[in-house]
mmCIF file of C-alpha atoms in Angstrom:
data_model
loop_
_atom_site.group_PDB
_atom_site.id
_atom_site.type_symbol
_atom_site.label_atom_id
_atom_site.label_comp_id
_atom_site.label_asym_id
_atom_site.label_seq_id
_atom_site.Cartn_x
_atom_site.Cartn_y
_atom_site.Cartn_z
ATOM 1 C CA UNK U 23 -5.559 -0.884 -14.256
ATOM 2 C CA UNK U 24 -9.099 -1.926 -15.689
ATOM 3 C CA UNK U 25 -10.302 0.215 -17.988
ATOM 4 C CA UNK U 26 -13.656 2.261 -18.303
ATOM 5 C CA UNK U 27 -16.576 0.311 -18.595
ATOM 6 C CA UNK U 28 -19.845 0.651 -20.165
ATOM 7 C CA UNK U 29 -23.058 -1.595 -19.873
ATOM 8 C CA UNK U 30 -25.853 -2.927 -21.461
ATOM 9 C CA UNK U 31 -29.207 -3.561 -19.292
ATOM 10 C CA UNK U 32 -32.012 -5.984 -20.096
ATOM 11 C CA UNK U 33 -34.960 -4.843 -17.414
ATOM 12 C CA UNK U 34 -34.027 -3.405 -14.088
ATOM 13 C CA UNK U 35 -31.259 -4.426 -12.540
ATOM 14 C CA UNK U 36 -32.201 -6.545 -9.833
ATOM 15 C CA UNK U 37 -35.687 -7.087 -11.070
ATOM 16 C CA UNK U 38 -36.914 -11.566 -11.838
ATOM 17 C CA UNK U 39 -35.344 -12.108 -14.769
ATOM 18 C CA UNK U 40 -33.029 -8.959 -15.508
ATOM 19 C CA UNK U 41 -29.592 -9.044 -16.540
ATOM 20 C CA UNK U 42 -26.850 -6.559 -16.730
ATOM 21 C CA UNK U 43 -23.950 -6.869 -19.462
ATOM 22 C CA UNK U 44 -20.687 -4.412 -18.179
ATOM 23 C CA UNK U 45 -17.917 -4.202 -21.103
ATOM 24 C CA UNK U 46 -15.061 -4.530 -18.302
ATOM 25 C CA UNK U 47 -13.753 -6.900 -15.465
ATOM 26 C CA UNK U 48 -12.516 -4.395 -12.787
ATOM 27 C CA UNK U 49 -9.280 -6.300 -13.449
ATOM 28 C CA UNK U 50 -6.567 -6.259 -14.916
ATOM 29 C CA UNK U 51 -8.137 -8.386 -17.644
ATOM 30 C CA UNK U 52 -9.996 -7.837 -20.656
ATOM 31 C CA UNK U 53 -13.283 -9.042 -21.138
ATOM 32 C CA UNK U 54 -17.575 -9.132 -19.867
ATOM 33 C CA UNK U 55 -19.403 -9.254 -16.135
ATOM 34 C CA UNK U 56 -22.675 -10.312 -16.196
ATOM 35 C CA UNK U 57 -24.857 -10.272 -13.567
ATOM 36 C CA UNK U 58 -28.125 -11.855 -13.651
ATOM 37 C CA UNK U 59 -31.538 -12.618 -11.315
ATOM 38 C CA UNK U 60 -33.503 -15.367 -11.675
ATOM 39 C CA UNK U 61 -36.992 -15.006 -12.639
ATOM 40 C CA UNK U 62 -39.769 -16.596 -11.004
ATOM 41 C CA UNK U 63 -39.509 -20.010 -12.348
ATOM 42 C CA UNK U 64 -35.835 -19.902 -11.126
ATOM 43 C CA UNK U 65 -34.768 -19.547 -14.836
ATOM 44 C CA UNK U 66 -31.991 -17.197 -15.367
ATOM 45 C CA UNK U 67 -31.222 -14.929 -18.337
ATOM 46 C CA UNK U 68 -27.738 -16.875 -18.024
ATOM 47 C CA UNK U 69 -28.821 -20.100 -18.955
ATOM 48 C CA UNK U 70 -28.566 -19.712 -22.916
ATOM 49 C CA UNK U 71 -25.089 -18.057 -22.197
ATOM 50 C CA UNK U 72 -23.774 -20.722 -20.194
ATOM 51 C CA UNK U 73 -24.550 -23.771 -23.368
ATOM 52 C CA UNK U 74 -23.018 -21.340 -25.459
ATOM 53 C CA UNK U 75 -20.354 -20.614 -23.747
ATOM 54 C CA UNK U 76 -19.927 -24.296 -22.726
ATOM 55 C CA UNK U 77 -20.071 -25.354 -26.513
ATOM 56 C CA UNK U 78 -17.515 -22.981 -27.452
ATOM 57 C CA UNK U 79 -15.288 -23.932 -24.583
ATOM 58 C CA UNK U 80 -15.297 -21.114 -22.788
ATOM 59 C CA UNK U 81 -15.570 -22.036 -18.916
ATOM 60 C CA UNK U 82 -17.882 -20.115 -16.376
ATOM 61 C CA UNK U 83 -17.366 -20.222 -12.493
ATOM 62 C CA UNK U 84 -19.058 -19.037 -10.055
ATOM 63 C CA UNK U 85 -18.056 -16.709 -6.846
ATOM 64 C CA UNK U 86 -15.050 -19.166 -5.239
ATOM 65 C CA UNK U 87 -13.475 -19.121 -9.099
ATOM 66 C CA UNK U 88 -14.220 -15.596 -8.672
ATOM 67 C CA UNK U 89 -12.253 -15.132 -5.436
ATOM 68 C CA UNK U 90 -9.064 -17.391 -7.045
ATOM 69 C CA UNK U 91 -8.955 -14.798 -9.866
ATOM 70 C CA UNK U 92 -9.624 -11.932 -7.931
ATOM 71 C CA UNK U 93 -6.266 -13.009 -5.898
ATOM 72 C CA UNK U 94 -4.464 -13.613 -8.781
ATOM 73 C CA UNK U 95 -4.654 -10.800 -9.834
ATOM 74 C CA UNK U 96 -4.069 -8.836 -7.034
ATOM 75 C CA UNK U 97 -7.325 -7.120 -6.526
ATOM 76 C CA UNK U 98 -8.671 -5.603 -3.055
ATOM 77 C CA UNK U 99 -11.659 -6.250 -1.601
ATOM 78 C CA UNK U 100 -13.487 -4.562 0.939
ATOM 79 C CA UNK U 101 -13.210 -6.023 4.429
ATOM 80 C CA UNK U 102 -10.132 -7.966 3.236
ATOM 81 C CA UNK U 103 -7.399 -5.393 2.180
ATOM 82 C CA UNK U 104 -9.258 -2.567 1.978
ATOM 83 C CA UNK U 105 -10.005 -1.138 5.607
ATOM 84 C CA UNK U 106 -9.662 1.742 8.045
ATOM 85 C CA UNK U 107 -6.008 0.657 8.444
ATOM 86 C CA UNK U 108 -5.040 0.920 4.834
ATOM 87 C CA UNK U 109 -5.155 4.011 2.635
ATOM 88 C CA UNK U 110 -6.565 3.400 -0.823
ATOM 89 C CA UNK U 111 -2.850 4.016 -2.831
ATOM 90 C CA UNK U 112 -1.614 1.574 -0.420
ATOM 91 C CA UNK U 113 -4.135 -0.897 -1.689
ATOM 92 C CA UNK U 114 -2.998 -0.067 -5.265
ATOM 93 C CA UNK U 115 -5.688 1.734 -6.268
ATOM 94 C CA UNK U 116 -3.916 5.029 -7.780
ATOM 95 C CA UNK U 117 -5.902 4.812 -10.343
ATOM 96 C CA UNK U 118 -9.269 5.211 -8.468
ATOM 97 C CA UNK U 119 -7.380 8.574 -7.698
ATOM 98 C CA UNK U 120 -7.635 12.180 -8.961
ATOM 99 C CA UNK U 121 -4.625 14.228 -7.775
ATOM 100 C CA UNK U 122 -6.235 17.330 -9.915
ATOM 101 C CA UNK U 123 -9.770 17.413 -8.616
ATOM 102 C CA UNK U 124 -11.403 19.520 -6.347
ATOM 103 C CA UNK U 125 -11.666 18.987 -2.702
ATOM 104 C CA UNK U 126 -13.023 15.617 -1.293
ATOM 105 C CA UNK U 127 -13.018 13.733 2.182
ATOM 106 C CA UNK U 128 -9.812 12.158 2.603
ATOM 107 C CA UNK U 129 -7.728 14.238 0.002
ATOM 108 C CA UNK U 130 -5.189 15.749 2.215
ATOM 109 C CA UNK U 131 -4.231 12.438 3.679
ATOM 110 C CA UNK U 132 -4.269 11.036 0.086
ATOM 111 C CA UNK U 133 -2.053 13.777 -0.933
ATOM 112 C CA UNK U 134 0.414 13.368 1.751
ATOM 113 C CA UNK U 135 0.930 9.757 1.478
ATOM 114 C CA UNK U 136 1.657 10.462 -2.216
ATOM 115 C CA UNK U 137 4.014 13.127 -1.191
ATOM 116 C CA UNK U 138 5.925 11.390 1.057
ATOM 117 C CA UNK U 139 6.537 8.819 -2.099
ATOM 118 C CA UNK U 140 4.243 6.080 -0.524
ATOM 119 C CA UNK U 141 2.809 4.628 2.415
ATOM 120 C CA UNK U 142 3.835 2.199 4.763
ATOM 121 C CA UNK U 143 3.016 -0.797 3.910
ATOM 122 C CA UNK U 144 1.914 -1.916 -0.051
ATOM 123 C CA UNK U 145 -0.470 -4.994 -1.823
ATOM 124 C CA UNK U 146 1.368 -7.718 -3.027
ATOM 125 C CA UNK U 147 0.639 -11.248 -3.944
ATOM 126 C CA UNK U 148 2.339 -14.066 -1.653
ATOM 127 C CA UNK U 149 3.143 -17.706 -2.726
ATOM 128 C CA UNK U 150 2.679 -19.918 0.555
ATOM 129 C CA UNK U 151 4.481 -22.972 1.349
ATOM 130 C CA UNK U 152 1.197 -24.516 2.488
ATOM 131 C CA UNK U 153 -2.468 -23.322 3.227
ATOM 132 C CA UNK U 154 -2.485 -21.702 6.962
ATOM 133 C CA UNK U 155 -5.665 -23.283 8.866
ATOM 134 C CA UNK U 156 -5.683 -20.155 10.865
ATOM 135 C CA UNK U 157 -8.299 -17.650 10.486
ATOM 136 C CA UNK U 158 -7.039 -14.792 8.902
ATOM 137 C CA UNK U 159 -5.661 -11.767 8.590
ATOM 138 C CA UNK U 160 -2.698 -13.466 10.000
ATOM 139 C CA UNK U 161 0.800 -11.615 10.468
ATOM 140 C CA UNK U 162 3.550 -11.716 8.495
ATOM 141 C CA UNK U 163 7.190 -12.168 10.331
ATOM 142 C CA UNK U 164 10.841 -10.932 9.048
ATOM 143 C CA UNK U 165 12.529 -14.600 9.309
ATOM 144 C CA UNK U 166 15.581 -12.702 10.246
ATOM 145 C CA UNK U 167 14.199 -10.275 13.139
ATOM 146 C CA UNK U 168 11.458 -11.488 13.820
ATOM 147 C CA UNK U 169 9.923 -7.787 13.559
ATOM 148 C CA UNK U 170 5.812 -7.494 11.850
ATOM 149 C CA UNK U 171 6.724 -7.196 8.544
ATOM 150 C CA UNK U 172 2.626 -7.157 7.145
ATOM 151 C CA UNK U 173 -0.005 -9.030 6.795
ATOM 152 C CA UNK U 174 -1.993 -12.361 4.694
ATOM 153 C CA UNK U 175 -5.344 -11.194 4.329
ATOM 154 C CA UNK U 176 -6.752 -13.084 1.573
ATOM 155 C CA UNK U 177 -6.593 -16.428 0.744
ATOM 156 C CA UNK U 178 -7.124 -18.180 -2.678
ATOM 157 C CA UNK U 179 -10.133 -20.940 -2.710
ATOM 158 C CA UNK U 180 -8.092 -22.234 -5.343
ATOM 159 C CA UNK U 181 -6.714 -26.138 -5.471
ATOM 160 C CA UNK U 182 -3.544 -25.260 -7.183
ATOM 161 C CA UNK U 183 -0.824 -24.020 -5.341
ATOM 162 C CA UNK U 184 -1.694 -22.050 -2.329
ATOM 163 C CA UNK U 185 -1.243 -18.033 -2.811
ATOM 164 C CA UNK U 186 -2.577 -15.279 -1.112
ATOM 165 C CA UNK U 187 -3.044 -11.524 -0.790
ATOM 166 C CA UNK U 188 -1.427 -9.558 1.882
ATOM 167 C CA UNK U 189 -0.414 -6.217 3.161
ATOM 168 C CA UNK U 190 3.235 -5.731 3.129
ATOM 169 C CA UNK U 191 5.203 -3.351 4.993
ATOM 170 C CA UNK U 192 7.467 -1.106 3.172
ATOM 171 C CA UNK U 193 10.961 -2.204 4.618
ATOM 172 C CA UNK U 194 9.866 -6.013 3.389
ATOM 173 C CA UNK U 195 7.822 -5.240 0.005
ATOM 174 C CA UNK U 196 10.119 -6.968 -2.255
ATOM 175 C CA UNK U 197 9.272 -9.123 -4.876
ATOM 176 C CA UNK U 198 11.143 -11.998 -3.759
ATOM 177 C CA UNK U 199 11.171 -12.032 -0.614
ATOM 178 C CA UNK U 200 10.145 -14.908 1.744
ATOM 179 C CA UNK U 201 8.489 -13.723 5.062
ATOM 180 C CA UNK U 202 6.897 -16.108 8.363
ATOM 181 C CA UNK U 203 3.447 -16.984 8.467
ATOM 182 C CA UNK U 204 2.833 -16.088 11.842
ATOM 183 C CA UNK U 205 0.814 -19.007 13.706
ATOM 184 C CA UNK U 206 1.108 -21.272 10.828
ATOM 185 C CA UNK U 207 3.461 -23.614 12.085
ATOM 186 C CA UNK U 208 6.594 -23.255 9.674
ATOM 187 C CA UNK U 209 4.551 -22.285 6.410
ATOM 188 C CA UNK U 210 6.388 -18.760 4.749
ATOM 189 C CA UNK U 211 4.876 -16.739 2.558
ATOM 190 C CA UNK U 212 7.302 -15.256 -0.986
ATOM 191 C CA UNK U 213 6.252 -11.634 -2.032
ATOM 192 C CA UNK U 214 5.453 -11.768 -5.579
ATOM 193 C CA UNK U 215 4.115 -8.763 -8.010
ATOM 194 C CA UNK U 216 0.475 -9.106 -9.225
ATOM 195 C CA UNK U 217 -0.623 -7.205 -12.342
ATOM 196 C CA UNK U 218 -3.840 -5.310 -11.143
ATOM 197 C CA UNK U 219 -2.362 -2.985 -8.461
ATOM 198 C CA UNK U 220 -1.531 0.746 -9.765
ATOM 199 C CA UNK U 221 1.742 2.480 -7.758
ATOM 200 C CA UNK U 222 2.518 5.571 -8.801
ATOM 201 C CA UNK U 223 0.746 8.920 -9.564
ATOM 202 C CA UNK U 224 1.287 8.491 -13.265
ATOM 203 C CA UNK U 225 -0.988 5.638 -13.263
ATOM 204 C CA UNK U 226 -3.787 7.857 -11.506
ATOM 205 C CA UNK U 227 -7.044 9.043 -12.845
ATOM 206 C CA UNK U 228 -5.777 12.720 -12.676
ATOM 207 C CA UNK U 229 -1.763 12.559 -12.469
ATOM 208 C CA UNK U 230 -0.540 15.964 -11.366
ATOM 209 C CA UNK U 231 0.648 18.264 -13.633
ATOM 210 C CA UNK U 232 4.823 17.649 -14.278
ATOM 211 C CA UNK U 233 5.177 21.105 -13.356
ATOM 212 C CA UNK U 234 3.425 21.477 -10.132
ATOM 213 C CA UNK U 235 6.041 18.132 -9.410
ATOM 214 C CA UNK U 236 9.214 20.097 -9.926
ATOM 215 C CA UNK U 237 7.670 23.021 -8.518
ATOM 216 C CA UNK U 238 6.876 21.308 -5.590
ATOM 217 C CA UNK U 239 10.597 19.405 -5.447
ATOM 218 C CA UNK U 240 12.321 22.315 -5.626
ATOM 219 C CA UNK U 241 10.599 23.962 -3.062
ATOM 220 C CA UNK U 242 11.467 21.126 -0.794
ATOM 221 C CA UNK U 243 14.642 21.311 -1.898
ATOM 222 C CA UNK U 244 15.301 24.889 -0.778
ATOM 223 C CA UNK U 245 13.496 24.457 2.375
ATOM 224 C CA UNK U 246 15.459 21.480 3.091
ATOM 225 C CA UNK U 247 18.730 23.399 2.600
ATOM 226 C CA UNK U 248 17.671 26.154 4.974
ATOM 227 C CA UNK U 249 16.853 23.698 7.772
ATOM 228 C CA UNK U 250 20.794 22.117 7.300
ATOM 229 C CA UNK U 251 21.953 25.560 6.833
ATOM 230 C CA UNK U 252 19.802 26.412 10.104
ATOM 231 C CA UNK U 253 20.811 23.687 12.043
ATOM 232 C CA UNK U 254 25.072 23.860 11.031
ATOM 233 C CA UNK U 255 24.336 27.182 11.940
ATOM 234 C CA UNK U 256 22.914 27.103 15.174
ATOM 235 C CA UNK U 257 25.586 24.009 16.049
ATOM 236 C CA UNK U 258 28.409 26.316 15.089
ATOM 237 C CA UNK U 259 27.100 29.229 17.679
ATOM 238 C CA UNK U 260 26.814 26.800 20.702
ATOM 239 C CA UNK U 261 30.146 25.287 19.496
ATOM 240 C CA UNK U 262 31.461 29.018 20.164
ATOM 241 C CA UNK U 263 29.862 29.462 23.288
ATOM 242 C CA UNK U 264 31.344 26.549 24.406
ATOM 243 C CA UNK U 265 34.807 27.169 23.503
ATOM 244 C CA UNK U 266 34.750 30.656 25.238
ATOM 245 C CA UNK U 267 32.658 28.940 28.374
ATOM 246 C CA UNK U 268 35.628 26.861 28.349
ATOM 247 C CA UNK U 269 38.703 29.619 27.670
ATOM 248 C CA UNK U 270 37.072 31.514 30.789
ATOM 249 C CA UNK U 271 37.388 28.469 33.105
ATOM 250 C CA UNK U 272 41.074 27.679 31.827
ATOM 251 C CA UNK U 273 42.092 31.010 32.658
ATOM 252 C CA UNK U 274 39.933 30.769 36.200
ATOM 253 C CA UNK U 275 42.446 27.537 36.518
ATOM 254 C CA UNK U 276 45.638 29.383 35.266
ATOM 255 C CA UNK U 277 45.156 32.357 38.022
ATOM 256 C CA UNK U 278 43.786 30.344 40.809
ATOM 257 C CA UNK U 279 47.441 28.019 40.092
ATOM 258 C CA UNK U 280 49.205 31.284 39.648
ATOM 259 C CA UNK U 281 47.559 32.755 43.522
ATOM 260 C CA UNK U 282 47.984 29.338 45.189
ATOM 261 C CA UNK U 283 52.203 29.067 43.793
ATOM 262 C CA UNK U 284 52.668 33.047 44.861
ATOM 263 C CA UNK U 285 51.578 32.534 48.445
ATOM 264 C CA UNK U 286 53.810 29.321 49.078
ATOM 265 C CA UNK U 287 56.799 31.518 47.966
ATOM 266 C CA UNK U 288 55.493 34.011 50.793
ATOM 267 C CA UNK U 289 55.419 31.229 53.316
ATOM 268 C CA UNK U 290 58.732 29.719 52.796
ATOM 269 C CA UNK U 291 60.482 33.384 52.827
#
């Protein structure tokens, strides 16, 4: 998970010529973002940093070498993974999450996804064969079954081997795994673990306490063993019912038989 960050500001942000130093990537990286506006000679505060940081070797990229590393390392981005059809620990973002705060809007469903030990689908990165031409988000097949096993929504800029970012559903999120690229004409995608995405409630920003975790186990626990108990129960009682629904139309048989011998006897006397 990134850590906290803190910045330094030269003007106001977003003013000609300002520039704003954050100690922190919002990766799983160490290191600086800077972000800086041009004044209005189209100079940019960046321009000293970049011969420096070309003369010590260091390189700079722009927002497509951006993108690659963003991928990489397995961070969402809005419009891409993150959306309406994704919760935000399903995105790996458990970190972005306080499971000891107060109320917020969307805590209960947050809560119950946790709960129910995850969602249903989880970020991965995927190694392609070769670079889909398709627009994406493009589906992501079971090979075997043919059943929607996620889906590729990002795809790296980079010229090295093609990888992307998906959405993978929870029966197929192993690392390892090699999954259809649906509508890219024979290219599969392998599931493969990417460093910035946080999975458990441990990794949160406020895990909940150990306690309230047993507490809450055990609870389930007991209520789940009073359903079974219920249920053997209540399977037992219509097992008895049945049995003596059953004894009552044997013995409707027996003396029915018994009535239907008795008056042939009559009959042949």
């Amino acid at each position: 998970a990134p850590p906290r960050s803190s910045a330094a500001v030269s003007g106001a942000p977003g003013d000609a010529g300002s520039c704003v130093v954050v100690h922190g990537t919002d990766m799983a990286l160490p290191g600086f973002t800077v972000l800086a506006w041009r004044d209005a000679e189209g100079g940019s505060p960046l321009d000293g940093l970049r011969g420096a940081a070309e003369g010590a070797g260091v390189p700079l990229g722009g927002w497509r070498e951006l993108d690659a590393l963003r991928i990489a390392q397995g961070r969402p981005l809005s419009g891409r993974e993150i959306t309406d059809q994704a919760n935000p620990l399903e995105v790996g973002l458990f970190h972005s999450v306080s499971f000891t705060k107060g109320c917020y809007l969307g805590q209960e469903s947050i809560s119950k996804v946790n709960n129910a030990k995850g969602g249903r689908q989880f970020i991965y990165g995927l190694r392609l064969s070769a670079p889909p031409a398709a627009p994406l988000p493009l589906s992501l097949r079971d090979p075997a079954t043919g059943g929607l096993a996620g889906r590729l929504t990002s795809l790296s800029p980079s010229t090295e081997a093609p990888a992307g970012l998906g959405l993978v559903r929870k029966a197929s999120a192993e690392v390892g795994r090699i999954l259809d690229v649906e509508g890219g004409e024979g290219i599969t995608a392998e599931v493969v673990d990417v460093p910035f995405p946080t999975r458990t409630d441990a990794q949160s920003a406020g895990p909940p306490p150990a306690s309230e975790n047993k507490a809450e186990s055990a609870v389930d626990a007991a209520q789940a063993a009073d359903r079974k108990a219920a249920k053997e129960a209540e399977a037992a009682r219509k097992a008895a019912k049945m049995a003596a629904v059953q004894a009552k139309i044997d013995a409707l048989k027996a003396g029915k038989a018994a009535g239907n011998g008795g008056a042939g006897g009559s009959s042949s006397a």
